[in-house]
PDB file of C-alpha atoms in Angstrom:
ATOM      1  CA  ALA A1197     205.576 365.941 130.378  1.00 49.00           C
ATOM      2  CA  LYS A1198     202.301 364.264 129.701  1.00 54.00           C
ATOM      3  CA  SER A1199     203.761 361.547 127.593  1.00 58.00           C
ATOM      4  CA  LEU A1200     206.360 360.828 130.301  1.00 61.00           C
ATOM      5  CA  THR A1201     203.620 360.350 132.817  1.00 75.00           C
ATOM      6  CA  SER A1202     201.591 358.077 130.558  1.00 77.00           C
ATOM      7  CA  ASN A1203     204.756 356.113 129.763  1.00 78.00           C
ATOM      8  CA  ALA A1204     205.472 355.711 133.456  1.00 80.00           C
ATOM      9  CA  LEU A1205     201.869 354.531 134.095  1.00 80.00           C
ATOM     10  CA  ALA A1206     202.117 352.032 131.176  1.00 80.00           C
ATOM     11  CA  MET A1207     205.438 350.666 132.497  1.00 81.00           C
ATOM     12  CA  GLN A1208     203.956 350.330 135.954  1.00 82.00           C
ATOM     13  CA  ARG A1209     201.006 348.368 134.598  1.00 82.00           C
ATOM     14  CA  LEU A1210     203.251 346.202 132.427  1.00 78.00           C
ATOM     15  CA  SER A1211     205.520 345.595 135.432  1.00 80.00           C
ATOM     16  CA  SER A1212     202.528 344.608 137.560  1.00 79.00           C
ATOM     17  CA  VAL A1213     201.168 342.240 134.959  1.00 76.00           C
ATOM     18  CA  ALA A1214     204.726 340.696 134.353  1.00 74.00           C
ATOM     19  CA  SER A1215     205.244 340.168 138.058  1.00 75.00           C
ATOM     20  CA  LYS A1216     201.901 338.464 138.400  1.00 73.00           C
ATOM     21  CA  ALA A1217     202.647 336.252 135.454  1.00 71.00           C
ATOM     22  CA  LEU A1218     206.090 335.250 136.787  1.00 73.00           C
ATOM     23  CA  ARG A1219     204.780 334.265 140.184  1.00 74.00           C
ATOM     24  CA  ILE A1220     205.118 330.526 140.774  1.00 72.00           C
ATOM     25  CA  PRO A1221     201.766 329.178 141.705  1.00 73.00           C
ATOM     26  CA  ARG A1222     201.858 327.444 145.043  1.00 74.00           C
ATOM     27  CA  ALA A1223     199.534 324.801 146.385  1.00 76.00           C
ATOM     28  CA  ALA A1224     197.553 325.899 149.376  1.00 74.00           C
ATOM     29  CA  PRO A1225     198.880 324.220 152.506  1.00 74.00           C
ATOM     30  CA  LYS A1226     196.898 321.276 153.701  1.00 75.00           C
ATOM     31  CA  ALA A1227     194.677 322.156 156.552  1.00 73.00           C
ATOM     32  CA  SER A1228     195.698 320.062 159.490  1.00 70.00           C
ATOM     33  CA  ARG A1229     196.098 320.349 163.217  1.00 67.00           C
ATOM     34  CA  SER A1230     199.732 319.520 163.479  1.00 66.00           C
ATOM     35  CA  PHE A1231     200.121 320.004 167.225  1.00 66.00           C
ATOM     36  CA  ALA A1232     196.939 318.211 168.159  1.00 62.00           C
ATOM     37  CA  SER A1233     197.657 314.681 167.087  1.00 62.00           C
ATOM     38  CA  GLY A1234     199.552 312.087 169.110  1.00 66.00           C
ATOM     39  CA  GLY A1235     198.895 313.611 172.477  1.00 75.00           C
ATOM     40  CA  HIS A1236     197.424 310.541 174.066  1.00 83.00           C
ATOM     41  CA  GLU A1237     200.258 308.254 172.993  1.00 85.00           C
ATOM     42  CA  GLU A1238     202.890 310.725 174.225  1.00 86.00           C
ATOM     43  CA  SER A1239     201.157 311.274 177.565  1.00 89.00           C
ATOM     44  CA  ASP A1240     200.759 307.514 178.047  1.00 92.00           C
ATOM     45  CA  PHE A1241     204.494 307.080 177.307  1.00 93.00           C
ATOM     46  CA  TRP A1242     205.522 309.590 179.870  1.00 93.00           C
ATOM     47  CA  LYS A1243     203.060 308.293 182.403  1.00 96.00           C
ATOM     48  CA  ASN A1244     204.624 304.861 182.069  1.00 97.00           C
ATOM     49  CA  VAL A1245     208.118 306.309 182.287  1.00 97.00           C
ATOM     50  CA  SER A1246     207.113 308.100 185.514  1.00 98.00           C
ATOM     51  CA  LEU A1247     205.580 305.026 187.058  1.00 98.00           C
ATOM     52  CA  GLY A1248     208.632 302.959 186.109  1.00 98.00           C
ATOM     53  CA  GLY A1249     210.850 305.617 187.780  1.00 98.00           C
ATOM     54  CA  LEU A1250     208.742 305.474 190.935  1.00 98.00           C
ATOM     55  CA  VAL A1251     209.030 301.764 191.148  1.00 98.00           C
ATOM     56  CA  LEU A1252     212.805 301.975 190.579  1.00 98.00           C
ATOM     57  CA  VAL A1253     213.152 304.617 193.355  1.00 98.00           C
ATOM     58  CA  GLY A1254     211.057 302.448 195.693  1.00 98.00           C
ATOM     59  CA  VAL A1255     213.183 299.385 195.076  1.00 98.00           C
ATOM     60  CA  VAL A1256     216.442 301.238 195.475  1.00 98.00           C
ATOM     61  CA  GLY A1257     215.071 302.925 198.664  1.00 98.00           C
ATOM     62  CA  ALA A1258     214.054 299.565 200.172  1.00 98.00           C
ATOM     63  CA  TRP A1259     217.455 298.112 199.342  1.00 97.00           C
ATOM     64  CA  GLU A1260     219.254 301.037 200.994  1.00 96.00           C
ATOM     65  CA  TYR A1261     217.075 300.800 204.033  1.00 95.00           C
ATOM     66  CA  LYS A1262     217.957 297.097 204.370  1.00 94.00           C
ATOM     67  CA  VAL A1263     221.667 297.853 203.997  1.00 91.00           C
ATOM     68  CA  HIS A1264     221.324 300.597 206.636  1.00 89.00           C
ATOM     69  CA  LEU A1265     219.569 298.186 209.133  1.00 88.00           C
ATOM     70  CA  ASP A1266     222.161 295.428 208.359  1.00 85.00           C
ATOM     71  CA  HIS A1267     224.951 297.843 209.183  1.00 80.00           C
ATOM     72  CA  HIS A1268     223.413 298.806 212.562  1.00 76.00           C
ATOM     73  CA  ASN A1269     222.744 295.149 213.460  1.00 75.00           C
ATOM     74  CA  ASP A1270     226.320 294.042 212.621  1.00 71.00           C
ATOM     75  CA  PRO A1271     228.082 292.840 215.826  1.00 67.00           C
ATOM     76  CA  HIS A1272     231.419 293.932 214.469  1.00 67.00           C
ATOM     77  CA  ALA A1273     230.384 297.567 214.383  1.00 63.00           C
ATOM     78  CA  ASP A1274     229.422 297.748 218.107  1.00 64.00           C
ATOM     79  CA  PRO A1275     232.143 299.802 219.857  1.00 61.00           C
ATOM     80  CA  GLU A1276     231.052 298.434 223.268  1.00 66.00           C
ATOM     81  CA  LYS A1277     231.993 294.911 222.302  1.00 66.00           C
ATOM     82  CA  ASN A1278     235.103 295.568 220.250  1.00 65.00           C
ATOM     83  CA  ASN A1279     238.292 297.319 221.321  1.00 67.00           C
ATOM     84  CA  PHE A1280     239.640 298.744 218.118  1.00 68.00           C
ATOM     85  CA  PRO A1281     243.185 300.146 218.409  1.00 69.00           C
ATOM     86  CA  TYR A1282     242.029 303.640 217.446  1.00 70.00           C
ATOM     87  CA  ILE A1283     239.459 303.889 220.211  1.00 69.00           C
ATOM     88  CA  ARG A1284     240.544 305.828 223.318  1.00 69.00           C
ATOM     89  CA  VAL A1285     243.743 307.135 221.875  1.00 74.00           C
ATOM     90  CA  ARG A1286     244.949 309.760 224.295  1.00 75.00           C
ATOM     91  CA  ASN A1287     248.000 311.882 223.451  1.00 79.00           C
ATOM     92  CA  LYS A1288     247.454 313.751 226.699  1.00 82.00           C
ATOM     93  CA  GLU A1289     244.880 313.423 229.580  1.00 81.00           C
ATOM     94  CA  PHE A1290     241.707 315.375 229.669  1.00 82.00           C
ATOM     95  CA  PRO A1291     241.917 318.498 231.959  1.00 82.00           C
ATOM     96  CA  TRP A1292     239.263 317.416 234.401  1.00 85.00           C
ATOM     97  CA  SER A1293     239.197 315.245 237.528  1.00 85.00           C
ATOM     98  CA  CYS A1294     238.401 311.947 235.691  1.00 83.00           C
ATOM     99  CA  SER A1295     241.021 312.398 233.011  1.00 81.00           C
ATOM    100  CA  ASP A1296     240.130 309.081 231.221  1.00 80.00           C
ATOM    101  CA  CYS A1297     236.403 309.941 230.753  1.00 84.00           C
ATOM    102  CA  ASN A1298     234.946 311.841 227.844  1.00 83.00           C
ATOM    103  CA  LEU A1299     233.082 314.987 228.806  1.00 83.00           C
ATOM    104  CA  PHE A1300     229.577 313.566 228.283  1.00 86.00           C
ATOM    105  CA  ASP A1301     230.237 309.924 229.177  1.00 85.00           C
ATOM    106  CA  SER A1302     228.102 309.624 232.299  1.00 87.00           C
ATOM    107  CA  GLU A1303     228.728 305.919 232.882  1.00 90.00           C
ATOM    108  CA  CYS A1304     232.507 306.497 232.945  1.00 87.00           C
ATOM    109  CA  TRP A1305     232.017 309.467 235.301  1.00 88.00           C
ATOM    110  CA  LYS A1306     229.875 307.374 237.638  1.00 90.00           C
ATOM    111  CA  ALA A1307     232.481 304.626 237.636  1.00 90.00           C
ATOM    112  CA  CYS A1308     235.320 307.074 238.281  1.00 88.00           C
ATOM    113  CA  LYS A1309     233.515 308.886 241.070  1.00 86.00           C
ATOM    114  CA  GLY A1310     232.441 305.559 242.678  1.00 84.00           C
ATOM    115  CA  ALA A1311     235.863 304.027 242.596  1.00 66.00           C
TER     116      ALA A1311
END
């Protein structure tokens, strides 16, 4: 039993030496701060992208505001001056005394009551 144990110890040592000899030596990794470089250039890039986006949003907003004002100043869009065929279409009369007046059209009500 003693020779078996010594044989096992010898095999273990030989195995340990063989595994160390068969290891492929690797070069130590180069010491560097891989996530620390390029931060300034990257932040400057995104700062410029953000500023460009703000300018673009401002220009588009000003354009849309101009279009909005032009639409409201358009004389063709004034329902008081134009009688479009779809305005005042009545399939039946309103159920109140001035049947041609809308419910909240105070000028029409005054004209109807005064006439």
